[in-house]
Coordinates of N, CA and C in Angstrom, one line a residue:
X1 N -11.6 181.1 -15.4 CA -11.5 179.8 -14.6 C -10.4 178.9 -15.2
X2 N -10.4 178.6 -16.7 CA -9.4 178.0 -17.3 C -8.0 178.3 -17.1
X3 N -7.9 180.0 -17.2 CA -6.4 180.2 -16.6 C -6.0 180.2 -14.5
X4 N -7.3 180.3 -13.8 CA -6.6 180.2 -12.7 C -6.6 178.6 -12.3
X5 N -7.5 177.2 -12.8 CA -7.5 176.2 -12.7 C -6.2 175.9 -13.1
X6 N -5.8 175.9 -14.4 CA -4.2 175.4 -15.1 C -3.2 176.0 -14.4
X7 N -3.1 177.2 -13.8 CA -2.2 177.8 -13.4 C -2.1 177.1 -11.6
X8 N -3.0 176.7 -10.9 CA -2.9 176.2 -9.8 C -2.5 174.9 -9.9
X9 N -3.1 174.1 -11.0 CA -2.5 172.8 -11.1 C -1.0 172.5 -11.3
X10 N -0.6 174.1 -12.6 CA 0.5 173.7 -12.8 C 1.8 173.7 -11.6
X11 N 0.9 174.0 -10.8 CA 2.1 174.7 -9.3 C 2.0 173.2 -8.5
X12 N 0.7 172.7 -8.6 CA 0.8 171.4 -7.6 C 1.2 170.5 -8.3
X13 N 1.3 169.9 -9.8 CA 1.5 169.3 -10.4 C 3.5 169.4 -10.3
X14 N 3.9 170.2 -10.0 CA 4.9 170.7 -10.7 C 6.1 169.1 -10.4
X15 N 6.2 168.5 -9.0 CA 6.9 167.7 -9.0 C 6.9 166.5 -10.1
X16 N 5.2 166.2 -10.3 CA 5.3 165.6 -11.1 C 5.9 165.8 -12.7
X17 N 5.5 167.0 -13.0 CA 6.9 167.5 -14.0 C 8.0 167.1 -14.1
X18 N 8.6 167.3 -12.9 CA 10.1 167.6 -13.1 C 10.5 165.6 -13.2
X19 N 9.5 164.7 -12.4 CA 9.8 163.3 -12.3 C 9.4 163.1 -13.9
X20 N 8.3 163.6 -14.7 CA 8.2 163.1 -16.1 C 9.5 163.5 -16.9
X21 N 9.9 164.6 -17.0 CA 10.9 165.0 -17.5 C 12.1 164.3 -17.7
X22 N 12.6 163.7 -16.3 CA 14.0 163.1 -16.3 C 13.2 162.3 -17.2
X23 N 12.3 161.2 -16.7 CA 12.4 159.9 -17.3 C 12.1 159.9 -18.2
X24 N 11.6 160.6 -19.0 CA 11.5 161.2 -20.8 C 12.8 160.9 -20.9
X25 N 13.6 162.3 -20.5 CA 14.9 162.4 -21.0 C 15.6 160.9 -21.0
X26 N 16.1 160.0 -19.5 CA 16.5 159.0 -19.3 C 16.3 158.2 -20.9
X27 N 14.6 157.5 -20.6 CA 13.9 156.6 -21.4 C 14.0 157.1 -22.9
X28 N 14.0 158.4 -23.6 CA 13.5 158.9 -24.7 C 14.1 159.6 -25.4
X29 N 15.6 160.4 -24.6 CA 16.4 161.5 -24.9 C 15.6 162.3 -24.9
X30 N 15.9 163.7 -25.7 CA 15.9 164.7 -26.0 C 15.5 164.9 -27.2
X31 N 14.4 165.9 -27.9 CA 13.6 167.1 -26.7 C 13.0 165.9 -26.1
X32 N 12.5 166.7 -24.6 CA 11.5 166.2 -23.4 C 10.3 166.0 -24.3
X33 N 10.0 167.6 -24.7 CA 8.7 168.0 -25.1 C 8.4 167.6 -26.3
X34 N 7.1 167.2 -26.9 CA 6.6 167.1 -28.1 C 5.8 168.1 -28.5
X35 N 6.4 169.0 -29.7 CA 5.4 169.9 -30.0 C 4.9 169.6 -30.9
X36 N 3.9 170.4 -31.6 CA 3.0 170.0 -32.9 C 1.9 171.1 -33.2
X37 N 1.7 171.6 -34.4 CA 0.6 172.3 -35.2 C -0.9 171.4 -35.0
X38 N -1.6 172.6 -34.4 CA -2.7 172.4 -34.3 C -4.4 173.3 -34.2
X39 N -5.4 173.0 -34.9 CA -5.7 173.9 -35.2 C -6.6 174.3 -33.7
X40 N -7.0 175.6 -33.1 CA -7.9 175.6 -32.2 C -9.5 176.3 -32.5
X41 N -9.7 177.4 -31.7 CA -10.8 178.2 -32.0 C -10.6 178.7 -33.3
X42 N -11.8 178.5 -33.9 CA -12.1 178.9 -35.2 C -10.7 178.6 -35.9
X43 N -10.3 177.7 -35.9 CA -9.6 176.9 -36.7 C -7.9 177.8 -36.8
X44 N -8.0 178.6 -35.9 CA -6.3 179.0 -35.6 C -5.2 178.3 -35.2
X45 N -4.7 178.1 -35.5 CA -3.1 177.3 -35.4 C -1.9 177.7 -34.3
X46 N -2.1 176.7 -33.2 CA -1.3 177.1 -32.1 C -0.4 175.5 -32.1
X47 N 0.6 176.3 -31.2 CA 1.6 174.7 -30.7 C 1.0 174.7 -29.4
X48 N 0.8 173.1 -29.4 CA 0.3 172.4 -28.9 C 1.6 171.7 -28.0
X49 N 1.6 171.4 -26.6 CA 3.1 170.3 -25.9 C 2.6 169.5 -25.2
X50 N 3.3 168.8 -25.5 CA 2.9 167.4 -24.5 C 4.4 166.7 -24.5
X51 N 4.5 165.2 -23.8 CA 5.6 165.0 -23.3 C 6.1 163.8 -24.4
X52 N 6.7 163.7 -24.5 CA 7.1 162.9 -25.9 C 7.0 161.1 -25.7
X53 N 6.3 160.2 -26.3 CA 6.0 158.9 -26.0 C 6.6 158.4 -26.8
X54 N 7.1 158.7 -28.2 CA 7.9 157.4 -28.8 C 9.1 158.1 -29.3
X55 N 10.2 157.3 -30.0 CA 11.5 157.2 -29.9 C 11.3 158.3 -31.7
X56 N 12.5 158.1 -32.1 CA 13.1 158.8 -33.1 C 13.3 157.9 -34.7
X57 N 13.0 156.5 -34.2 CA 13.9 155.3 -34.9 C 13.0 155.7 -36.3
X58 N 14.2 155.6 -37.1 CA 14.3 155.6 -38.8 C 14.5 154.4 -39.5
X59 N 14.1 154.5 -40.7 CA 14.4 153.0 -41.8 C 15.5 153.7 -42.6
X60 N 15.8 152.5 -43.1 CA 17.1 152.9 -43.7 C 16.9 154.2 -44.8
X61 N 15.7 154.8 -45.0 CA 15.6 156.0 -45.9 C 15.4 157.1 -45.4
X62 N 15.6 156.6 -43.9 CA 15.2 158.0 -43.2 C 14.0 158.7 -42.4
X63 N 12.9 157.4 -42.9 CA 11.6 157.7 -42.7 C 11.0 157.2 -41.3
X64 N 10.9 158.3 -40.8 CA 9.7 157.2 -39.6 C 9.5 156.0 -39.3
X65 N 9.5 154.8 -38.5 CA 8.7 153.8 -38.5 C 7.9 153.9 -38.1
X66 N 7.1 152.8 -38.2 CA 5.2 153.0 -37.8 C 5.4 153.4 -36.2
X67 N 4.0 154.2 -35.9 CA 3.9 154.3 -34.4 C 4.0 153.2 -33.6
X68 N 3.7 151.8 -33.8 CA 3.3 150.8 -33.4 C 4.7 150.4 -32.8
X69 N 5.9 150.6 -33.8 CA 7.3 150.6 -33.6 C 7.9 151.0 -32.6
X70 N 7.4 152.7 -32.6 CA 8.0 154.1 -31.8 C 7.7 153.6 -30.4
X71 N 6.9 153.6 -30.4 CA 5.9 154.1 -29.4 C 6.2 152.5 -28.2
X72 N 6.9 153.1 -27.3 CA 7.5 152.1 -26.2 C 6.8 152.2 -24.9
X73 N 6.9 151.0 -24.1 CA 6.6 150.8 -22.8 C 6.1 151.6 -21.9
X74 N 7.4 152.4 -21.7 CA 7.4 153.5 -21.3 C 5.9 154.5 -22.1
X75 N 6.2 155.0 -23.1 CA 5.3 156.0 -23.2 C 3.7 155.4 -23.6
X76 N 3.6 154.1 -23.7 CA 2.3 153.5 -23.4 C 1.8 154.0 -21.9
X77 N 2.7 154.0 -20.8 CA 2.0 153.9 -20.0 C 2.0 155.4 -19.5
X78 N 2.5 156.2 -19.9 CA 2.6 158.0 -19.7 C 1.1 158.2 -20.9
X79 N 0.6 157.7 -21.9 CA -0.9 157.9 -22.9 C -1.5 157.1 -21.9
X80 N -1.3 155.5 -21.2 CA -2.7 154.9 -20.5 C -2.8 155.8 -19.2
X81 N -2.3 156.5 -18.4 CA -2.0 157.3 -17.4 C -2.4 158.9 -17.9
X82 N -2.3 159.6 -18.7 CA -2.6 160.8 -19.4 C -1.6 161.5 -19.0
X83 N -0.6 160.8 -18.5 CA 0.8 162.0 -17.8 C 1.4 163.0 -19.4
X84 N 1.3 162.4 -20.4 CA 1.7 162.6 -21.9 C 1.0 164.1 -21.8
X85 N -0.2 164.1 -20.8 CA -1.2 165.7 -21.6 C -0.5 166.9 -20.7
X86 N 0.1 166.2 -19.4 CA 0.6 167.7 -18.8 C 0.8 168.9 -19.7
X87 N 1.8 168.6 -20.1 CA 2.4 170.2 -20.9 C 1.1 170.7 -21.5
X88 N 0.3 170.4 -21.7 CA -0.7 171.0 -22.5 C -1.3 172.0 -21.4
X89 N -1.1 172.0 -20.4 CA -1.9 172.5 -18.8 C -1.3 174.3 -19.2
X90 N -0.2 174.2 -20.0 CA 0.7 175.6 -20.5 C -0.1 176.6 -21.5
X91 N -0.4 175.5 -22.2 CA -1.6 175.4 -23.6 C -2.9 176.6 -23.2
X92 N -3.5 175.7 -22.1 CA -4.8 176.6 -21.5 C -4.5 177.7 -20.6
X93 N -3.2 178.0 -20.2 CA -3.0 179.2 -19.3 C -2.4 180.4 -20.4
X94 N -1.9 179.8 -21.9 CA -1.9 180.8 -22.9 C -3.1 180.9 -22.9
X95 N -4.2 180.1 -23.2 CA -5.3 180.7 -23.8 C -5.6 179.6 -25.2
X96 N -5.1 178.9 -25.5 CA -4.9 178.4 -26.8 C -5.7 177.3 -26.0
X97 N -6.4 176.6 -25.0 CA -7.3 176.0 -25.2 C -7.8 176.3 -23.9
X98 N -9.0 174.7 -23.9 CA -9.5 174.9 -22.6 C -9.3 173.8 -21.7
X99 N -9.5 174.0 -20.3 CA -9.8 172.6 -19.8 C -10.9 171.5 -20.3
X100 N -12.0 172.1 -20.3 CA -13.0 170.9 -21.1 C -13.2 171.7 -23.0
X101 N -13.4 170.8 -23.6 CA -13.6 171.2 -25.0 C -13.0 170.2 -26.0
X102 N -13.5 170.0 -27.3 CA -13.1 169.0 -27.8 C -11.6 168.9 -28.7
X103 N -11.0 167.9 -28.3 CA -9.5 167.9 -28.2 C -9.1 168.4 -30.0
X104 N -7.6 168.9 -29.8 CA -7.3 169.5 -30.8 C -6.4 168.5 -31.8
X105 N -7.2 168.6 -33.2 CA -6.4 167.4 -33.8 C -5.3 168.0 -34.8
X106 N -5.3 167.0 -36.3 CA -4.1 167.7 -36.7 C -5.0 168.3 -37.7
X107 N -3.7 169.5 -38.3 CA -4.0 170.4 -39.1 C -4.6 169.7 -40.3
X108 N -3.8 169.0 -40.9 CA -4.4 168.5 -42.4 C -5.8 167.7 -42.3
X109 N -6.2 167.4 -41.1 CA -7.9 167.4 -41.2 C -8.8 167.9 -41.6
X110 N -8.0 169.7 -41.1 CA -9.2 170.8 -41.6 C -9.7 170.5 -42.9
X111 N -9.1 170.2 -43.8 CA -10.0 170.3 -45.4 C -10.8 169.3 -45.7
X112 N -10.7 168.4 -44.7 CA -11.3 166.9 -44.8 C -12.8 166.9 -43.8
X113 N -13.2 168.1 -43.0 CA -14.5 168.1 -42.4 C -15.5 168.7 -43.1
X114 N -16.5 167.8 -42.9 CA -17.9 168.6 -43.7 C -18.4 169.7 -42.9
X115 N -19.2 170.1 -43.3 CA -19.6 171.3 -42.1 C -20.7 171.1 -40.9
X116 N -21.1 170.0 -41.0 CA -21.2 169.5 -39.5 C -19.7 169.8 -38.5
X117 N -18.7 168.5 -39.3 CA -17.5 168.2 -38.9 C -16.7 169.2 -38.0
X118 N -17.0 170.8 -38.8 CA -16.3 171.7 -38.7 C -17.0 172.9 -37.5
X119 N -18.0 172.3 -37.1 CA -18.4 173.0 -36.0 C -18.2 172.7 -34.4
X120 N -17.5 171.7 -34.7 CA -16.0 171.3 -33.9 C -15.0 172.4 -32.8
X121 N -14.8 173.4 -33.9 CA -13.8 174.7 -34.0 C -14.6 175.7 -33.5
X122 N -16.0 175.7 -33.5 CA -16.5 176.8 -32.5 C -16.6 177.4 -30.9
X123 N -15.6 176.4 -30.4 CA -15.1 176.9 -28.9 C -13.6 176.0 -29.3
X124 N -13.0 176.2 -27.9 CA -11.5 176.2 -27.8 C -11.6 174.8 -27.4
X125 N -10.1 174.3 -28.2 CA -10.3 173.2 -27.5 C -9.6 172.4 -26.5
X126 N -9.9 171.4 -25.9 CA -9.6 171.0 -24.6 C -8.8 169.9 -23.8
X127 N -8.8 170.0 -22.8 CA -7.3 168.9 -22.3 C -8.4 167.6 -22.6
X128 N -9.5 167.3 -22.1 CA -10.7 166.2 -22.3 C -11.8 166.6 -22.7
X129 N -12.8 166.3 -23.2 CA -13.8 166.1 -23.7 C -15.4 165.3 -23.9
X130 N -16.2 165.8 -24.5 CA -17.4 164.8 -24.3 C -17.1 163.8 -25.0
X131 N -16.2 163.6 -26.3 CA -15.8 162.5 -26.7 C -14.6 161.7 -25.9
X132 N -13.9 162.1 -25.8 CA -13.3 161.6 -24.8 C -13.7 160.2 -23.5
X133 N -14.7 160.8 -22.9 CA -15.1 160.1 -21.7 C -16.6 159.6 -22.6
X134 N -16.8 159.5 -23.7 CA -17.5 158.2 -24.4 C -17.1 157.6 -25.3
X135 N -15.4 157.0 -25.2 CA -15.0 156.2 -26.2 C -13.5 156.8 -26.4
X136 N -13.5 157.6 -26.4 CA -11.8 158.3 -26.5 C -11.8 157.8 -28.4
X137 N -10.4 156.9 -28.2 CA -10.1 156.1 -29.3 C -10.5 155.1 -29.7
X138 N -11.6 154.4 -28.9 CA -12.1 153.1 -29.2 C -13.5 153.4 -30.4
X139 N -13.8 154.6 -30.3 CA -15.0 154.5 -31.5 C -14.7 155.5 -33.0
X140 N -15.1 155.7 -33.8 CA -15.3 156.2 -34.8 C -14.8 157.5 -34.8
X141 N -14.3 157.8 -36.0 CA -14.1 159.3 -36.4 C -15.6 160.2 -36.0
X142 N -16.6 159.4 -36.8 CA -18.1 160.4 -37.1 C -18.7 160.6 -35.7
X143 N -18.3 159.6 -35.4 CA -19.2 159.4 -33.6 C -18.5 160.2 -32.7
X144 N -16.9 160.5 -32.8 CA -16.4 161.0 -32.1 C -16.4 162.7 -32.6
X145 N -16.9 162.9 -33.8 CA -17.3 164.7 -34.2 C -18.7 164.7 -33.9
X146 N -19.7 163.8 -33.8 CA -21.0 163.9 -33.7 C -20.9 164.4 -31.8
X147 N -20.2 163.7 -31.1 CA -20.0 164.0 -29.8 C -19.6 165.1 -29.5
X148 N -18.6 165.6 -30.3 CA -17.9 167.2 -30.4 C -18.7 168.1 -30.7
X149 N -19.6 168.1 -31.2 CA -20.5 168.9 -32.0 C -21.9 169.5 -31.2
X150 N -22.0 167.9 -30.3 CA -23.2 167.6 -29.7 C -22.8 168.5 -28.2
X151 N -21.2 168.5 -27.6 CA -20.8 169.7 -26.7 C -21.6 170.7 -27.0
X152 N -20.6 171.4 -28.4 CA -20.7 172.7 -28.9 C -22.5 173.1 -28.5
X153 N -23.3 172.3 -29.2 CA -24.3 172.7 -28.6 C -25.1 173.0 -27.7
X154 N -24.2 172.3 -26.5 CA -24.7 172.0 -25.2 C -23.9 172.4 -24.0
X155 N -23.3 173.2 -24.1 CA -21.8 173.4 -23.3 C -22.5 174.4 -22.2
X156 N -22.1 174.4 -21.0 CA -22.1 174.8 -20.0 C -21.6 174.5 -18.9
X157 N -21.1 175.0 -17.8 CA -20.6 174.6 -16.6 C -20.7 173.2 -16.0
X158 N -21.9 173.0 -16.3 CA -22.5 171.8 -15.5 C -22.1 170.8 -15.9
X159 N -22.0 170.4 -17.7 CA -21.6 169.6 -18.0 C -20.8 169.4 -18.4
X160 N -19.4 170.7 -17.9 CA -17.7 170.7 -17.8 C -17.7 170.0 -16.7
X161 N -18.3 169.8 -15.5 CA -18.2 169.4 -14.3 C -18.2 168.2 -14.0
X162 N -19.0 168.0 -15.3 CA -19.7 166.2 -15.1 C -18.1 165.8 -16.3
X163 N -17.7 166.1 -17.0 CA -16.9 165.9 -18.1 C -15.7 165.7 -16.9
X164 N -15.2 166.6 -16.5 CA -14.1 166.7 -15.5 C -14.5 165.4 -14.4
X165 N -15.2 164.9 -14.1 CA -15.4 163.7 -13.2 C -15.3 162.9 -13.8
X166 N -16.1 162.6 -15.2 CA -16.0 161.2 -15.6 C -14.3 161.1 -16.3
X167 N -13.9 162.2 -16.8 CA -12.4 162.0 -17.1 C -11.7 161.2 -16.0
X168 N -11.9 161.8 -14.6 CA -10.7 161.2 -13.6 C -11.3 159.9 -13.6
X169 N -12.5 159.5 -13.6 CA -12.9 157.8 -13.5 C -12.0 157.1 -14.6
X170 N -12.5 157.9 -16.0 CA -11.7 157.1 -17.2 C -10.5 156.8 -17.0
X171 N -9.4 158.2 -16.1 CA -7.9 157.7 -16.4 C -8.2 157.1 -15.5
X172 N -8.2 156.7 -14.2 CA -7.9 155.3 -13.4 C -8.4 154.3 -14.2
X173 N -9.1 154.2 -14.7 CA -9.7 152.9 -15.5 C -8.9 152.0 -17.1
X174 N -8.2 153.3 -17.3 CA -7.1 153.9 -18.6 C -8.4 152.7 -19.6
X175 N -9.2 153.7 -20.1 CA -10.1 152.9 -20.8 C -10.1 153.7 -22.1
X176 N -10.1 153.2 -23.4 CA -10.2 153.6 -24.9 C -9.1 154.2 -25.2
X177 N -7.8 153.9 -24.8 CA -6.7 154.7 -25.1 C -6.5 154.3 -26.8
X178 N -6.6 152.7 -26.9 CA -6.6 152.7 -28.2 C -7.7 152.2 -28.9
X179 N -7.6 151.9 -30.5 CA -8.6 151.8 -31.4 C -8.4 150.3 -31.3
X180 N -9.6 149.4 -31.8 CA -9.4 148.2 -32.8 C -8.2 147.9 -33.0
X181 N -7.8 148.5 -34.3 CA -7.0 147.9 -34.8 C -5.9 149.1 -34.6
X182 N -5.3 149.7 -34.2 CA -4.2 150.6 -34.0 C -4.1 150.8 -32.5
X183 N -2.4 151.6 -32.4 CA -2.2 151.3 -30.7 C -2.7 153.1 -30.6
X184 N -3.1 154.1 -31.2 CA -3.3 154.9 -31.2 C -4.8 155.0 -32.0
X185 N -5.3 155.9 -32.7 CA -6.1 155.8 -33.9 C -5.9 156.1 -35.1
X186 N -6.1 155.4 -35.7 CA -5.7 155.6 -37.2 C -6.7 157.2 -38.0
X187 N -5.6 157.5 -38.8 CA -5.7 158.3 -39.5 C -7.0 158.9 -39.8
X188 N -7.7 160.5 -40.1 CA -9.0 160.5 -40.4 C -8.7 161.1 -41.9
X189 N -9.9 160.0 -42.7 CA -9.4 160.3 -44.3 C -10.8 161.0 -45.0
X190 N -11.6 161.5 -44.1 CA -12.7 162.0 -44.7 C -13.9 161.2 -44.3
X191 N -15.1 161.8 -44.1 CA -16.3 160.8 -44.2 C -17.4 160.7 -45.7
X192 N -17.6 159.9 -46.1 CA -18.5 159.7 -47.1 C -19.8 160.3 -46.7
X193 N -20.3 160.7 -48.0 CA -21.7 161.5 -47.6 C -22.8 160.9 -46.8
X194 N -23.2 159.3 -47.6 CA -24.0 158.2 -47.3 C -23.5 158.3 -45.3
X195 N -22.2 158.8 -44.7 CA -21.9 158.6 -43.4 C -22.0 159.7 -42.3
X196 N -22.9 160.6 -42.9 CA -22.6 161.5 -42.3 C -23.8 161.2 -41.6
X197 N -23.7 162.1 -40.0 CA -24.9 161.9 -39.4 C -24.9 163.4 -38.7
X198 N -26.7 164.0 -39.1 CA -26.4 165.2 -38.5 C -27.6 165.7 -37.8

């Protein structure tokens, strides 16, 4: 179902492609695409694409500026819109994720999950999520693996169904795109033992 859903979307979706594209290109240059390492099922490492939201801009050493910097008009409103996750639709017709399933983060996490944390990685993961449509970016690292976790145990059709509805409510509503205090979420640096909740 994952590969014939992605694969029909990507056919109806397609104009909309080709309109993100230019204005990437136009707005952002080149590449269109943003790739990145990521880990999926059982903790395998696939590239992951999406459409690229912020610029290139360097400090005088060369280094990145903060996302807060990068990250322009423009691709705020391709993340408050979710147009940024298309390319990922490619993602699930490899096989490297799913439509519903908990979203795939970055690599250097893996050594930083407890093994609650890490049962995360026992299905593939997904364009949206149970975390996702209760809080996205707006709540906690723990609360948002406690919710990942709390899928894994509970996964079934029914409540891909309900996940995939309340998604399309959220993007119209473009609700938890960011954190408190960051325009994205900040960094995950481990949870303390005293924080675990299982």
């Amino acid at each position: 179902m994952d590969f014939i859903f992605s694969f029909i979307a990507i056919i109806i979706l397609s104009p909309v492609f080709l309109i993100v594209c230019i204005l990437v290109r136009i707005k952002l240059g080149s590449p269109v695409l943003f790739k990145q390492n990521r880990p999926g099922l059982n903790g395998k490492i696939f590239t992951m694409y999406k459409f690229r939201t912020m610029t290139d801009e360097r400090n005088e050493n060369g280094e990145l500026l903060p996302d807060s910097v990068r990250l322009t008009e423009f691709g705020k409103l391709l993340r408050s819109t979710s147009l940024d996750e298309l390319p990922e639709l490619f993602n699930i017709l490899k096989g490297d994720m799913s439509i519903i399933g908990p979203r795939p983060l970055l690599v250097q996490y893996l050594p930083l999950y407890n093994e609650h944390q890490k049962r995360r990685h026992e299905v593939r993961p997904g364009l949206s999520g149970w975390a996702q449509v209760n809080g996205r970016n707006a709540i906690s690292w723990e609360d948002k693996f406690d919710l990942d976790v709390k899928y894994v145990d509970n996964i079934s059709f029914i409540l891909d169904l309900k996940i995939i509805m309340l998604t399309i409510k959220k993007v119209f509503a473009r609700e938890g795109i960011s954190s408190d205090s960051a325009v994205t979420m900040e960094p995950f640096n481990g949870t303390k033992k005293e924080g675990i909740k299982l």
